[in-house]
Amino acid sequence: EAKRVPGLSVRLADAGYVRGSGASLQAEQALRAGLHNEEFLLVFQPKVAADDGRLTGFEALVRWQRPGVGIVSPADFIPAAERTGLIGALGALILDKACAQIAAWLAADEPVVPVAVNVSPLQLLDPDFAGLVARSMALHRVPPQFLTIEITETAAATHLDQARERIGEFRALGLHVALDDFGAGVSSLNILRSLPLQTVKIDRLLIDPMPAADAQAVVRAVCQLARALQLKVVAEGVETAPQAEAARDVGCDEFQGYFFSRPLPAADAVAWLRRSRLAAPVPD
Ligand code: C2E
Ligand code: MG
Ligand code: MG
Ligand code: MG
């Protein structure tokens, strides 16, 4: 069966990503219904600067608001979306929603910060994916400095050549690219030097045990490496003040985590934007 998903131009069946099973058929039907009924939304988690706590960006995170079920987290449906090939349509929708939100904030004259969108390894394999991003930005008239792409370490390591190609295309569009979940997978240091990245996000796995001395030693080493390669470092999953303090001490540039804010609906995220305008120095 040759499946073609809108927004994804590789034939997933040919690529071996479509497997038929009762469970995945059910998941596929539920996901299709969810896409059709517009049950997916984005929430936005602030990232803040380690030195002064100013807002530096948001990460857009998808949620599935399933009638009769409640809010479903991406860990519970992204794998099914990948298995069934629907990640193409879902990923296109997520990009569209992120661009639409940035455009809405710009139109409302809010002090917009970059919004990071997560991409699935399968989206990286789509030779037209950068084209899709470009079309979404053009449709909503989003300037490239407001959009960041997050690629997981595992995706980059598994598909290094495709990752390099896609990231090159994103860079040509003027987008920033962050390596996500660094240190959680099979960390290949080669990735850091061989991909044109701007940011490394250190996984919660390494941040969680802080301020333990051994964890600090590891994160410090990653920060030193990143600095030598001129990469910005974000500490993910910061939940406590001692973790934040240790992360700052060992050289992380930015924080993201529940200690600062949970992921927020757009209406609440805008309060962060407004507060950041108040905190900004008044021009004369
Ligand atoms: P991620 O990209 O590493 O996103 C960070 C995850 O950590 C988010 O989980 C966020 O809510 C959670 N988090 C943030 N701060 C803390 C903290 O202080 N403590 C703890 N325990 N967790 C924290 P979420 O939203 O459930 O997303 C999970 C993963 O699902 C993401 O990990 C990402 O890989 C994937 N994902 C989320 N949204 C998308 C999307 O739009 N597209 C794709 N392809 N994947 C997505
Ligand atoms: Mg991410
Ligand atoms: Mg992450
Ligand atoms: Mg993660």
Coordinates of C-alpha atoms and ligand atoms in Angstrom, one line a residue:
E1 CA 0.0 0.0 0.0
A2 CA 1.6 3.3 -1.1
K3 CA 0.7 6.0 1.4
R4 CA 1.0 9.6 0.7
V5 CA 0.5 12.0 3.5
P6 CA 0.0 15.7 2.8
G7 CA 3.1 17.6 3.8
L8 CA 5.4 14.6 3.5
S9 CA 6.7 13.7 0.2
V10 CA 8.6 10.5 0.9
R11 CA 6.6 7.3 0.4
L12 CA 6.5 6.0 3.9
A13 CA 5.4 2.6 2.9
D14 CA 8.4 2.3 0.6
A15 CA 10.7 3.6 3.4
G16 CA 9.5 0.8 5.6
Y17 CA 7.7 3.0 8.1
V18 CA 4.2 1.7 7.6
R19 CA 3.5 -1.5 9.4
G20 CA 0.0 -3.0 9.4
S21 CA -1.3 -4.2 12.7
G22 CA -4.7 -4.1 14.5
A23 CA -3.3 -1.7 17.2
S24 CA -1.7 0.7 14.7
L25 CA -4.9 0.7 12.6
Q26 CA -6.8 1.8 15.6
A27 CA -4.2 4.4 16.5
E28 CA -4.3 5.6 12.9
Q29 CA -8.0 6.0 12.9
A30 CA -7.9 7.9 16.2
L31 CA -5.1 10.2 15.0
R32 CA -6.9 10.8 11.6
A33 CA -10.1 11.7 13.5
G34 CA -8.0 14.0 15.8
L35 CA -6.4 15.8 12.8
H36 CA -9.8 16.1 11.1
N37 CA -11.5 17.5 14.2
E38 CA -8.6 19.8 15.0
E39 CA -7.9 18.3 18.4
F40 CA -4.2 19.2 18.4
L41 CA -2.8 22.4 20.0
L42 CA 0.5 23.9 21.0
V43 CA 1.6 24.9 24.4
F44 CA 4.7 27.1 24.9
Q45 CA 7.4 26.7 27.5
P46 CA 9.6 29.7 28.3
K47 CA 13.4 29.6 28.1
V48 CA 15.3 32.1 30.2
A49 CA 18.8 33.5 30.3
A50 CA 21.0 32.2 33.1
D51 CA 22.5 35.6 33.9
D52 CA 19.4 37.8 34.3
G53 CA 16.4 35.5 33.9
R54 CA 15.1 37.4 30.8
L55 CA 12.9 35.5 28.4
T56 CA 15.0 34.2 25.5
G57 CA 12.5 32.0 23.6
F58 CA 9.7 29.5 23.8
E59 CA 9.6 25.8 22.9
A60 CA 6.3 24.8 21.2
L61 CA 5.1 21.4 22.5
V62 CA 2.1 19.6 21.0
R63 CA -0.9 18.4 23.0
W64 CA -3.8 16.3 21.9
Q65 CA -7.1 17.4 23.5
R66 CA -9.1 14.2 23.0
P67 CA -12.8 14.4 23.8
G68 CA -13.7 12.0 26.6
V69 CA -10.0 11.4 27.3
G70 CA -8.4 14.7 28.2
I71 CA -5.0 16.1 27.3
V72 CA -2.8 13.4 25.8
S73 CA 1.0 14.1 26.0
P74 CA 3.2 13.7 22.9
A75 CA 5.1 10.7 24.3
D76 CA 1.8 8.8 24.0
F77 CA 0.9 9.7 20.4
I78 CA 4.1 10.8 18.5
P79 CA 5.4 7.2 18.2
A80 CA 2.0 6.1 16.8
A81 CA 2.0 9.1 14.4
E82 CA 5.4 8.0 13.3
R83 CA 4.4 4.3 12.9
T84 CA 1.3 5.1 10.9
G85 CA 2.9 7.7 8.7
L86 CA 0.6 10.5 10.0
I87 CA 3.6 12.4 11.5
G88 CA 3.9 14.1 8.1
A89 CA 0.4 15.6 8.4
L90 CA 0.8 16.2 12.1
G91 CA 4.2 17.8 11.7
A92 CA 2.9 20.1 9.0
L93 CA 0.0 21.1 11.3
I94 CA 2.4 21.8 14.2
L95 CA 4.6 24.0 11.9
D96 CA 1.6 25.9 10.7
K97 CA 0.3 26.4 14.2
A98 CA 3.6 27.7 15.4
C99 CA 4.0 30.1 12.5
A100 CA 0.4 31.3 12.9
Q101 CA 1.1 32.0 16.6
I102 CA 4.3 33.9 15.9
A103 CA 2.4 35.9 13.2
A104 CA -0.5 36.7 15.6
W105 CA 2.0 37.9 18.2
L106 CA 3.8 40.0 15.6
A107 CA 0.5 41.5 14.4
A108 CA -0.5 42.3 18.0
D109 CA 2.9 44.1 18.3
E110 CA 4.1 41.9 21.1
P111 CA 7.8 41.7 21.8
V112 CA 8.2 38.3 20.1
V113 CA 10.9 35.8 21.0
P114 CA 12.1 32.8 18.9
V115 CA 9.7 29.8 19.0
A116 CA 11.4 26.4 18.7
V117 CA 9.5 23.6 16.9
N118 CA 10.4 19.9 17.4
V119 CA 10.8 17.7 14.4
S120 CA 10.6 14.0 14.2
P121 CA 13.4 11.9 12.6
L122 CA 11.0 11.0 9.9
Q123 CA 10.4 14.6 8.9
L124 CA 14.2 14.9 8.6
L125 CA 14.1 12.1 6.0
D126 CA 11.6 14.1 3.9
P127 CA 13.7 15.8 1.1
D128 CA 10.9 18.4 0.9
F129 CA 10.8 19.2 4.6
A130 CA 12.7 22.5 4.4
G131 CA 10.4 23.4 1.6
L132 CA 7.4 22.8 3.8
V133 CA 9.0 25.0 6.5
A134 CA 9.6 27.7 4.0
R135 CA 6.1 27.6 2.7
S136 CA 4.7 27.8 6.2
M137 CA 6.8 30.8 7.0
A138 CA 5.9 32.5 3.8
L139 CA 2.2 31.8 4.2
H140 CA 2.2 33.5 7.7
R141 CA 5.0 36.0 6.8
V142 CA 7.2 34.9 9.6
P143 CA 10.7 36.3 9.5
P144 CA 13.3 33.5 10.1
Q145 CA 14.8 34.9 13.3
F146 CA 11.6 33.9 15.1
L147 CA 11.7 30.2 14.3
T148 CA 14.1 27.6 15.6
I149 CA 14.2 23.9 14.7
E150 CA 14.9 21.3 17.4
I151 CA 16.4 18.0 16.3
T152 CA 17.1 15.2 18.8
E153 CA 20.6 13.9 19.2
T154 CA 19.3 10.4 18.5
A155 CA 17.7 11.5 15.2
A156 CA 20.8 13.4 14.2
A157 CA 23.1 10.4 15.1
T158 CA 20.8 7.9 13.3
H159 CA 20.5 9.9 10.1
L160 CA 23.6 12.0 10.1
D161 CA 23.8 12.7 6.4
Q162 CA 20.1 13.6 6.1
A163 CA 20.4 15.7 9.2
R164 CA 23.4 17.6 7.8
E165 CA 21.5 18.2 4.5
R166 CA 18.3 19.4 6.2
I167 CA 20.1 21.6 8.7
G168 CA 22.1 23.2 5.8
E169 CA 18.7 24.0 4.2
F170 CA 17.3 25.4 7.5
R171 CA 20.4 27.6 7.8
A172 CA 19.9 28.8 4.2
L173 CA 16.4 29.8 5.2
G174 CA 18.0 31.8 8.1
L175 CA 16.7 29.5 10.9
H176 CA 18.4 28.5 14.0
V177 CA 18.9 24.8 14.8
A178 CA 19.2 23.2 18.3
L179 CA 20.3 19.7 19.1
D180 CA 17.7 18.4 21.5
D181 CA 18.1 15.9 24.4
F182 CA 21.9 15.9 24.3
G183 CA 23.4 13.4 26.5
A184 CA 20.3 11.2 26.7
G185 CA 21.0 8.9 23.8
V186 CA 24.2 7.6 22.2
S187 CA 26.0 10.9 22.4
S188 CA 28.3 11.2 19.5
L189 CA 30.6 14.1 20.0
N190 CA 31.2 14.0 16.2
I191 CA 27.6 15.4 15.8
L192 CA 28.6 18.6 17.5
R193 CA 31.3 19.4 15.1
S194 CA 29.9 18.0 11.9
L195 CA 26.5 19.7 12.0
P196 CA 26.0 23.5 11.6
L197 CA 24.1 23.9 14.9
Q198 CA 23.6 27.0 17.0
T199 CA 22.4 25.5 20.3
V200 CA 22.8 22.3 22.4
K201 CA 20.0 21.4 24.8
I202 CA 21.3 19.2 27.6
D203 CA 18.8 16.5 28.5
R204 CA 17.0 16.5 31.8
L205 CA 18.8 13.2 32.5
L206 CA 22.0 15.1 33.1
I207 CA 20.4 18.1 34.8
D208 CA 18.2 16.2 37.2
P209 CA 21.1 14.8 39.4
M210 CA 22.5 18.3 39.8
P211 CA 24.0 19.8 42.0
A212 CA 25.7 16.4 42.6
A213 CA 29.4 16.9 41.9
D214 CA 29.6 14.1 39.2
A215 CA 26.7 15.6 37.3
Q216 CA 28.2 19.1 37.5
A217 CA 31.5 17.7 36.1
V218 CA 29.7 16.2 33.1
V219 CA 27.6 19.3 32.4
R220 CA 30.7 21.5 32.8
A221 CA 32.5 19.5 30.2
V222 CA 29.6 19.7 27.8
C223 CA 29.5 23.5 28.3
Q224 CA 33.2 23.8 27.7
L225 CA 33.0 21.8 24.5
A226 CA 30.0 23.8 23.4
R227 CA 31.7 27.1 24.1
A228 CA 34.7 26.0 22.1
L229 CA 32.4 25.2 19.2
Q230 CA 30.5 28.5 19.7
L231 CA 27.3 26.8 20.6
K232 CA 24.8 28.1 23.1
V233 CA 23.9 25.7 25.9
V234 CA 20.3 25.3 27.3
A235 CA 19.8 23.2 30.4
E236 CA 16.5 21.2 30.0
G237 CA 14.2 20.2 32.8
V238 CA 15.4 22.5 35.6
E239 CA 13.1 21.9 38.5
T240 CA 14.8 23.4 41.5
A241 CA 16.8 26.5 42.5
P242 CA 19.9 24.4 43.4
Q243 CA 19.8 22.8 39.9
A244 CA 19.5 26.2 38.3
E245 CA 22.4 27.6 40.3
A246 CA 24.6 24.6 39.6
A247 CA 23.7 24.8 35.9
R248 CA 24.7 28.5 35.8
D249 CA 27.9 27.9 37.7
V250 CA 29.1 25.2 35.2
G251 CA 28.3 27.4 32.2
C252 CA 24.8 26.8 30.9
D253 CA 23.5 29.9 29.1
E254 CA 19.8 29.3 29.3
F255 CA 17.3 27.3 31.4
Q256 CA 14.1 25.6 30.6
G257 CA 12.1 23.8 33.2
Y258 CA 9.2 23.7 35.7
F259 CA 11.2 25.8 38.1
F260 CA 10.7 28.7 35.8
S261 CA 7.5 27.7 34.0
R262 CA 5.4 24.8 32.9
P263 CA 4.5 24.8 29.2
L264 CA 1.7 27.4 28.8
P265 CA -1.3 27.9 26.6
A266 CA -0.6 30.8 24.1
A267 CA -2.8 33.2 26.1
D268 CA -0.7 32.7 29.2
A269 CA 2.6 32.7 27.2
V270 CA 1.8 36.2 26.0
A271 CA 2.1 37.4 29.6
W272 CA 5.7 36.3 29.6
L273 CA 6.3 38.4 26.4
R274 CA 4.7 41.5 28.0
R275 CA 6.7 41.1 31.2
S276 CA 9.8 40.9 29.1
R277 CA 8.9 44.2 27.4
L278 CA 8.5 45.8 30.9
A279 CA 11.9 44.4 31.9
A280 CA 13.6 45.7 28.8
P281 CA 15.5 49.0 29.1
V282 CA 13.5 51.9 27.8
P283 CA 15.1 53.4 24.7
D284 CA 15.7 57.2 24.7
Ligands
C2E1 P1 11.5 17.6 24.4 O1 11.5 18.3 23.0 O2 12.8 17.3 25.0 O3 10.6 18.6 25.3 C1 10.8 18.8 26.6 C2 9.9 18.0 27.4 O4 10.2 18.1 28.8 C3 8.4 18.4 27.4 O5 7.6 17.3 27.5 C4 8.3 19.3 28.6 O6 7.0 19.5 29.0 C5 9.1 18.5 29.6 N1 9.7 19.4 30.6 C6 10.0 20.7 30.6 N2 10.5 21.1 31.8 C7 10.5 20.0 32.6 C8 10.8 19.8 34.0 O7 11.3 20.7 34.7 N3 10.7 18.6 34.5 C9 10.1 17.5 33.7 N4 10.0 16.4 34.3 N5 9.8 17.7 32.4 C10 9.9 18.9 31.9 P2 6.4 17.0 26.5 O8 5.7 18.2 26.1 O9 5.6 15.9 27.2 O10 7.1 16.4 25.3 C11 7.9 15.2 25.3 C12 8.6 15.0 24.0 O11 7.7 14.8 22.9 C13 9.5 16.3 23.6 O12 10.7 16.3 24.3 C14 9.6 16.0 22.1 O13 10.7 15.1 21.9 C15 8.3 15.4 21.8 N6 7.4 16.5 21.2 C16 6.7 17.4 21.9 N7 6.1 18.2 21.0 C17 6.4 17.8 19.8 C18 6.1 18.2 18.4 O14 5.4 19.2 18.2 N8 6.6 17.5 17.4 C19 7.4 16.4 17.6 N9 7.9 15.7 16.6 N10 7.8 16.0 18.9 C20 7.3 16.6 19.9
MG2 MG 12.5 19.8 22.2
MG3 MG 14.6 17.9 25.0
MG4 MG 13.1 15.0 25.9

